[in-house]
Coordinates of C-alpha atoms in Angstrom, one line a residue:
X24 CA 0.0 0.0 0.0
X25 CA 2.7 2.1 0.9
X26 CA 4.1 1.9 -2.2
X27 CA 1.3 2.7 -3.9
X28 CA 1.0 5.7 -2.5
X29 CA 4.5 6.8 -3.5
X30 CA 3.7 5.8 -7.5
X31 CA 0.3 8.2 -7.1
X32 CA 2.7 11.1 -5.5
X33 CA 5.3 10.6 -8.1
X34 CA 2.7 10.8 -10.9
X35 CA 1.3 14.0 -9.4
X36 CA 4.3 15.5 -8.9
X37 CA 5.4 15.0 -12.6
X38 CA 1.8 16.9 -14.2
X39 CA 0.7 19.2 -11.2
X40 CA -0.5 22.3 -12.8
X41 CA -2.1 25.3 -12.1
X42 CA -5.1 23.6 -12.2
X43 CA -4.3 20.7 -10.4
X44 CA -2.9 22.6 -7.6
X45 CA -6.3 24.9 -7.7
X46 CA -8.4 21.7 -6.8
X47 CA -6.2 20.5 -4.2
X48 CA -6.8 24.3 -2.7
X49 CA -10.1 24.5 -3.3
X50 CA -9.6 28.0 -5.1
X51 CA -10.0 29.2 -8.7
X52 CA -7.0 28.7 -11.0
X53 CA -6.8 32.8 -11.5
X54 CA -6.4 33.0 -7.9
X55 CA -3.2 30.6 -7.9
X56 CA -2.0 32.2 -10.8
X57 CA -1.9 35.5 -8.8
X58 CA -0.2 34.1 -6.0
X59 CA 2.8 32.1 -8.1
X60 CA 3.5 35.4 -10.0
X61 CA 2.4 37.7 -6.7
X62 CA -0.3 39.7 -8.3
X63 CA -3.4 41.6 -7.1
X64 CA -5.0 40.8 -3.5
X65 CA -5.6 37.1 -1.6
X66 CA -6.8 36.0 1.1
X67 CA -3.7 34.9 3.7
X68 CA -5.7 31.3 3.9
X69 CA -5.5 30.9 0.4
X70 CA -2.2 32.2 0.6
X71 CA -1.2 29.6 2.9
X72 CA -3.0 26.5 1.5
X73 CA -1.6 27.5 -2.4
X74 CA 2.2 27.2 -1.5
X75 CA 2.0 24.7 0.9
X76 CA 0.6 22.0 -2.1
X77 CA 3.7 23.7 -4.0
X78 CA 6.2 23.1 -1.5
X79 CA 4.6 19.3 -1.1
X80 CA 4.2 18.2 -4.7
X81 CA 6.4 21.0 -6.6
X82 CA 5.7 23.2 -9.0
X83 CA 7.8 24.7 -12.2
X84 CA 6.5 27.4 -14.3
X85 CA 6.4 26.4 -18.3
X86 CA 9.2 29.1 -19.0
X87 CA 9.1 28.0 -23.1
X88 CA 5.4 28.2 -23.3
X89 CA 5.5 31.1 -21.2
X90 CA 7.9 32.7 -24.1
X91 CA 6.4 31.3 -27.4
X92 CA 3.1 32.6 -26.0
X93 CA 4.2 35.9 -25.7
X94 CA 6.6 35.9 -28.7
X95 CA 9.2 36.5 -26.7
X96 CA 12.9 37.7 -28.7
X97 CA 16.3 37.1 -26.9
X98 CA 19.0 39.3 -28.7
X99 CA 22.4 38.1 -28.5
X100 CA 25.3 40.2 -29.7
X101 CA 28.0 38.6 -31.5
X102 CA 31.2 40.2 -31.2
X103 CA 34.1 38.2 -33.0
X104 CA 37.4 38.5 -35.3
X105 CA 36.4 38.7 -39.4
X106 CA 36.5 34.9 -40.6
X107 CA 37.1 35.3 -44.0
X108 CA 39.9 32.7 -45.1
X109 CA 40.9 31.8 -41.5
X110 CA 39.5 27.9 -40.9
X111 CA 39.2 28.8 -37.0
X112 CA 37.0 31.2 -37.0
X113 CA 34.8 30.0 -39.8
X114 CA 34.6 26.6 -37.3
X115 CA 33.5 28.9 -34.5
X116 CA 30.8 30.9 -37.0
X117 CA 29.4 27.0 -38.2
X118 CA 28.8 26.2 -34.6
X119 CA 27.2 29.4 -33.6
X120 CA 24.9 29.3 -36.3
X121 CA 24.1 25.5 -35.6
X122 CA 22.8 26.6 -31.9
X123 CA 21.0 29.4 -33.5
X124 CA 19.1 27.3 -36.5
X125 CA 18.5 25.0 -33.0
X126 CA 16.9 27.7 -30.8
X127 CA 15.6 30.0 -33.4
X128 CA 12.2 28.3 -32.5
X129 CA 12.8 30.0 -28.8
X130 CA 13.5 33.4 -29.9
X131 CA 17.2 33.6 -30.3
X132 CA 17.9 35.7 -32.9
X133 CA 21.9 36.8 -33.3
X134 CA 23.4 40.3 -34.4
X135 CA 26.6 40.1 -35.8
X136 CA 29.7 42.6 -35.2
X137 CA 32.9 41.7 -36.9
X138 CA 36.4 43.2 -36.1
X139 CA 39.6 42.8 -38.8
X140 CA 43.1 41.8 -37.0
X141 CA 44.0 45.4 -35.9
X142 CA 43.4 47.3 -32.9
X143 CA 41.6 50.3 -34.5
X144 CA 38.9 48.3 -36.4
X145 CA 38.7 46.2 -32.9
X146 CA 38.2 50.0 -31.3
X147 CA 35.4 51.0 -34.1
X148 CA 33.7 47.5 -33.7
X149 CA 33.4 48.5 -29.7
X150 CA 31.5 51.5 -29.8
X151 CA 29.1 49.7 -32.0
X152 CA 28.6 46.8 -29.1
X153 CA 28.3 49.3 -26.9
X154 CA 25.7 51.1 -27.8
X155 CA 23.3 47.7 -29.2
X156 CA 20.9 47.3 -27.0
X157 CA 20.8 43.1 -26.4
X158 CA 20.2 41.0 -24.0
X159 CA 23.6 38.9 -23.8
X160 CA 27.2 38.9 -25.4
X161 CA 29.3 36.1 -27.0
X162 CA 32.6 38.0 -27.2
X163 CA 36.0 36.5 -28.6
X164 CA 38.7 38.5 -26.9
X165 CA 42.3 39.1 -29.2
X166 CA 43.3 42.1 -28.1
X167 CA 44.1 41.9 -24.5
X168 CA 44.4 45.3 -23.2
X169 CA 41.8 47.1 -25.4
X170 CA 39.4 43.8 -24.5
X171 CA 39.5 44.1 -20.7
X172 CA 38.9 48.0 -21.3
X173 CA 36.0 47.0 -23.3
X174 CA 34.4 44.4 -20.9
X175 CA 35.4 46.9 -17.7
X176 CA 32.2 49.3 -20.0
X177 CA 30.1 46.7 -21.1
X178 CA 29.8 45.3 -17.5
X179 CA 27.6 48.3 -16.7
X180 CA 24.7 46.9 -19.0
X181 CA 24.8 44.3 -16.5
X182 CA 23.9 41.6 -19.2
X183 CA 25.3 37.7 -18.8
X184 CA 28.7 37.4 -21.1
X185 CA 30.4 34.7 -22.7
X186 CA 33.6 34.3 -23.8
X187 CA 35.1 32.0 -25.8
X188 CA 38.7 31.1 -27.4
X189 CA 40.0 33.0 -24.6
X190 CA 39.8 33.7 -21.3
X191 CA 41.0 37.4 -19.8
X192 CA 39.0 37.7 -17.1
X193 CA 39.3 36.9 -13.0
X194 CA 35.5 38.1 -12.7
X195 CA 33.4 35.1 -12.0
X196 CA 30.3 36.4 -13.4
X197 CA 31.2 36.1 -16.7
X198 CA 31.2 32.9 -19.0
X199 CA 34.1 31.0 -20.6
X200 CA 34.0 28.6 -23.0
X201 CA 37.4 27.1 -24.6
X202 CA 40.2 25.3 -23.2
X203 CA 42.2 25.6 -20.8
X204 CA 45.8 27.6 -22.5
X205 CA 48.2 27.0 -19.8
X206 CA 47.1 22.9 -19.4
X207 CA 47.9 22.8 -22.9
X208 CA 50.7 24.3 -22.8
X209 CA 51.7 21.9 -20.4
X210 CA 50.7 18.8 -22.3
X211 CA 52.9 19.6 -25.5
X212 CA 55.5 19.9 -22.9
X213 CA 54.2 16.7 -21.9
X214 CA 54.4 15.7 -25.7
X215 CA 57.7 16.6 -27.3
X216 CA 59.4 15.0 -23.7
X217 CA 58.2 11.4 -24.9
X218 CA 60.8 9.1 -25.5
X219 CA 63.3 11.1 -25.3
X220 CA 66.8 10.1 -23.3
X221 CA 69.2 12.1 -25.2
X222 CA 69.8 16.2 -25.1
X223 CA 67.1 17.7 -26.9
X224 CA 67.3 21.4 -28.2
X225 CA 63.6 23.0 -28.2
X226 CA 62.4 26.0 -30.3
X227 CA 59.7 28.0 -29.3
X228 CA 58.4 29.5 -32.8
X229 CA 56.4 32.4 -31.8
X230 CA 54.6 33.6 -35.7
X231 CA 52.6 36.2 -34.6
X232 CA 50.3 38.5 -36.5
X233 CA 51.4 42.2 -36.6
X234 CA 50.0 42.3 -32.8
X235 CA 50.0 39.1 -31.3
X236 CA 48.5 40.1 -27.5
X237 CA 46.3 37.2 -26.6
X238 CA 46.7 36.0 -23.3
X239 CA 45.9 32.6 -24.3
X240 CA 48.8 32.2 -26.5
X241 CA 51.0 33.8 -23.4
X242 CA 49.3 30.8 -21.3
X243 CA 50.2 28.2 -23.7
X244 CA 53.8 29.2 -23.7
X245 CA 54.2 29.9 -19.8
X246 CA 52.3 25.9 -19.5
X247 CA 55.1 24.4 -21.6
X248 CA 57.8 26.0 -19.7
X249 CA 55.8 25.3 -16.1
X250 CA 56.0 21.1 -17.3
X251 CA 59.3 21.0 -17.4
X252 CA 60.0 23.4 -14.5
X253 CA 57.9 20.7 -12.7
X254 CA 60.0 17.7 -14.0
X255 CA 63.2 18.8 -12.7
X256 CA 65.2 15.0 -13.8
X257 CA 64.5 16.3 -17.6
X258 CA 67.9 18.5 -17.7
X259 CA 68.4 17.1 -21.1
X260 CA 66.5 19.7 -22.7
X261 CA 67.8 23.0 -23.5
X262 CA 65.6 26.1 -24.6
X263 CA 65.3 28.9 -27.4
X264 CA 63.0 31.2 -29.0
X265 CA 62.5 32.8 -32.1
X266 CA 59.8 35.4 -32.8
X267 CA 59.0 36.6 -36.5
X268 CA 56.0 38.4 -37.9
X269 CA 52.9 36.4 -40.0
X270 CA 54.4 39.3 -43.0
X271 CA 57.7 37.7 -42.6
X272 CA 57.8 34.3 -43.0
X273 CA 60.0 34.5 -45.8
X274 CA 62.3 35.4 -42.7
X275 CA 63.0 31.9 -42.3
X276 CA 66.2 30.3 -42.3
X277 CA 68.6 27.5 -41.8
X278 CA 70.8 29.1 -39.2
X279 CA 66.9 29.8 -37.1
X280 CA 66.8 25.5 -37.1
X281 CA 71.0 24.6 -36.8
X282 CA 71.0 21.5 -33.7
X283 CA 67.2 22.0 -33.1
X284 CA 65.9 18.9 -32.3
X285 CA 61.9 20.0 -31.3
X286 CA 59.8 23.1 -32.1
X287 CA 56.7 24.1 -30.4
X288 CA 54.4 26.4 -32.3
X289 CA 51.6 28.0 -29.7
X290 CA 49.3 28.9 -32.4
X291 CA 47.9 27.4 -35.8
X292 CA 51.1 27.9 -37.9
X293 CA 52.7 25.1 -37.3
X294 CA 52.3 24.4 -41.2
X295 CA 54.8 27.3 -41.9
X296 CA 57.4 26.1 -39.9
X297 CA 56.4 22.1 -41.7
X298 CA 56.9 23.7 -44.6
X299 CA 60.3 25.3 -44.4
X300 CA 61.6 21.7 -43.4
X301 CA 60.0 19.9 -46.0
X302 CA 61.3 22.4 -48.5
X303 CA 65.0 22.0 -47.3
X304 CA 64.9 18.3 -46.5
X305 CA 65.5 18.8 -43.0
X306 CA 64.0 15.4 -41.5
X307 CA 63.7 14.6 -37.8
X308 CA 62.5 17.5 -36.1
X309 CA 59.5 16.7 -33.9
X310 CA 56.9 19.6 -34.2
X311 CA 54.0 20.5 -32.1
X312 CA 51.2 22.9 -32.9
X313 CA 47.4 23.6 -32.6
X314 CA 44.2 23.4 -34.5
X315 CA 43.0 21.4 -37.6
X316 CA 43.9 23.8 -40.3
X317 CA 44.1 22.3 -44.0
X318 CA 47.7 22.9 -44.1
X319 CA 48.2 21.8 -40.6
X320 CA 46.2 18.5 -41.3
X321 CA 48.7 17.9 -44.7
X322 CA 51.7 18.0 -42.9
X323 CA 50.7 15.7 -40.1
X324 CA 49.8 13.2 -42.7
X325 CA 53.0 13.6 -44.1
X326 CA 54.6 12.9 -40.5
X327 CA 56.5 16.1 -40.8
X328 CA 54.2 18.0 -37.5
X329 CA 53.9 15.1 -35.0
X330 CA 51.3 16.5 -32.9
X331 CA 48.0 18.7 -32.9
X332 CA 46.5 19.9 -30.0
X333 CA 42.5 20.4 -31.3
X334 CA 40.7 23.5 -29.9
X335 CA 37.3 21.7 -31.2
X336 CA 36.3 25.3 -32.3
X337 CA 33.1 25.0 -33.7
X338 CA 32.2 23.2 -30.3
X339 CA 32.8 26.5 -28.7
X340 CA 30.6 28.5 -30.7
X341 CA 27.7 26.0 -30.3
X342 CA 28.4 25.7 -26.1
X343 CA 28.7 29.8 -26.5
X344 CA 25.2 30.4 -28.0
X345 CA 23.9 27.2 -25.8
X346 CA 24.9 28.5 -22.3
X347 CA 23.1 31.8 -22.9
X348 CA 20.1 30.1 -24.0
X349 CA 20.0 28.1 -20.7
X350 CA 20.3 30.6 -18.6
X351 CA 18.2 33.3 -20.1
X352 CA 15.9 31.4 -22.3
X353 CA 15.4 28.6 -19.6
X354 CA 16.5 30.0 -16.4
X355 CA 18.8 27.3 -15.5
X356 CA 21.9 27.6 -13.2
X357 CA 24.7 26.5 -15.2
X358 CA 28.2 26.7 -14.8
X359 CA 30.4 30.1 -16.1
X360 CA 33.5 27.8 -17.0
X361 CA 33.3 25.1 -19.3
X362 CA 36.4 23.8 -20.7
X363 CA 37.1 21.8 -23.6
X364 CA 38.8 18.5 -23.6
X365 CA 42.6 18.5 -24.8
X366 CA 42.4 16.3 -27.8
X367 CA 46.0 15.3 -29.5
X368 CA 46.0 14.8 -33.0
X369 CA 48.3 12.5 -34.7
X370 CA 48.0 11.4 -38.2
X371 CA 47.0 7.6 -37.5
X372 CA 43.5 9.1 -35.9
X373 CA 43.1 11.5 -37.6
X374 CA 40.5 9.5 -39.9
X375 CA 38.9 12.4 -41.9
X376 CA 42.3 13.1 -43.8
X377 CA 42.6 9.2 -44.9
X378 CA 39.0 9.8 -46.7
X379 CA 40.0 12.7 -48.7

């Protein structure tokens, strides 16, 4: 019996409505309307007798039907880098459009505002965000300095933010999505000290745009030095760096890669350095670098990169759109941090590339 009475509980629980919770009162339905949303006058005893069959049995508003019923439009700004012939950031762009095809149905509807690599068009694209009235930002952060100015003004709106790709800011209100840069960093230390016994001479290639200023490529770097600062019996390895500009790659030379055993590239252009090896039949370098650029992908396969570390960016842009529509759209509590898995990429899984 006692069972039974548990199954007839658990079934009210799971459809008690407005309704249902008006005849277990003995009240109208308007009247326990009024007291969920605390409008217009009622009786304490009603009062009383409405939320104590909602603290017993439970009740949850219908937040979507709520919305569709009253057409309801959520506005998110999209604030990102232009995306024209750069693979990352069309990746990103496919994934935020997937979650927007997804919850179109719910209201979403996206605005777009594009920046080019440079700190003035970043500047002129700011005061556009600024003054769009929206109800929530995706933001992609490159420019470090002007990007915490930038969130330090849009903070006032005091609307729910998002970043993704990178993370700039200690402020626990706002959203990341993307990996983790310095536990990268650390696993392609991780990565180029397999298997090795012998002294090893490491490059860091730094190519950087004109302005390279992203934190999360300053992460990755300070994460490979922090593994094998932890790791103190690796003394075998001996460090350099060389920093050249994405306008002069033709800067490249043979005296840059004289005894280098192992370069680390922190960003996507790894293929240049690939490339400059391949071209001069210098064999037996082990390279690490990140993403799943065309180029990148073609020199893995040709075993002259070793190692990808896979950002899973249009994973980032879905998650991006997706945690705003939970927690405006739904209301849920969800978690501001939500890092991607570190995925290496060698060229025997990397099954797409064996298809093409």
């Amino acid at each position: 019996m006692q069972r039974f009475k548990e199954s007839i509980n658990l079934k009210i629980i799971n459809i008690i409505t407005i309704k249902k919770i008006a005849e277990l009162a003995n009240v109208s339905p308007g009247t326990v309307d009024r007291i969920i949303h605390n409008r217009g006058q009622v009786a304490q005893e009603n009062v009383d007798k409405v939320n104590a069959i909602i603290e017993q049995y439970g009740y949850k508003r219908n937040i979507l039907a709520s919305n569709l019923a009253l057409n309801k439009k959520f506005h998110f700004a999209v604030f990102l880098p232009q995306y024209e012939n750069l693979e990352y950031w069309k990746s990103q762009i496919a994934g935020i459009e997937k979650a927007a095809i997804e919850f179109s149905k719910f209201g979403i509807v996206l605005d777009y505002f594009f920046y080019d690599f440079n700190i003035s068009s970043f500047k002129e694209s700011v005061k556009k965000v600024l003054e769009f009235d929206c109800d929530a930002l995706l933001f992609a952060p490159i420019f470090y300095e002007e990007s915490v100015r930038f969130l330090s003004e849009y903070e006032k709106k005091n609307t729910p933010i998002v970043m993704i790709d990178s993370n700039i800011s200690n402020n626990d209100q706002h959203a990341y999505v993307g990996q983790d840069a310095f536990q990268s960093g650390y696993l392609a230390g991780r990565l180029i000290s397999f298997a090795v016994k012998n002294e090893r001479q490491i490059l860091i290639f730094k190519i950087t745009r004109e302005i390279e200023s992203t934190s999360v490529y300053l992460q990755r770097i300070d994460g490979f030095y922090s593994f094998f600062k932890d790791h103190e019996e690796l003394q075998n390895f001996k460090f350099s760096e060389v920093t050249i500009k994405d306008s002069g790659i033709d800067q490249l030379n043979l005296e840059m890669f004289s005894g280098i055993n192992s370069v680390f590239v922190p960003n996507s252009r790894a293929y240049i350095v690939a490339r400059f090896l391949e071209q001069n039949n210098i064999k037996g370098v082990r390279i690490i670098g990140y993403d799943l650029l065309k180029e990148n992908i073609e020199y893995l396969n040709k075993g002259v990169i070793d190692f990808l570390i896979n950002q899973r960016p249009e994973e980032q842009g879905y998650m991006g759109i997706n945690h705003l529509y939970k927690k405006l759209v739904l209301q849920e509590t969800v978690a501001n941090t939500h890092y991607i898995p570190l995925e290496i990429i060698l060229k025997e899984n990397y099954f797409p590339a064996r298809k093409s």
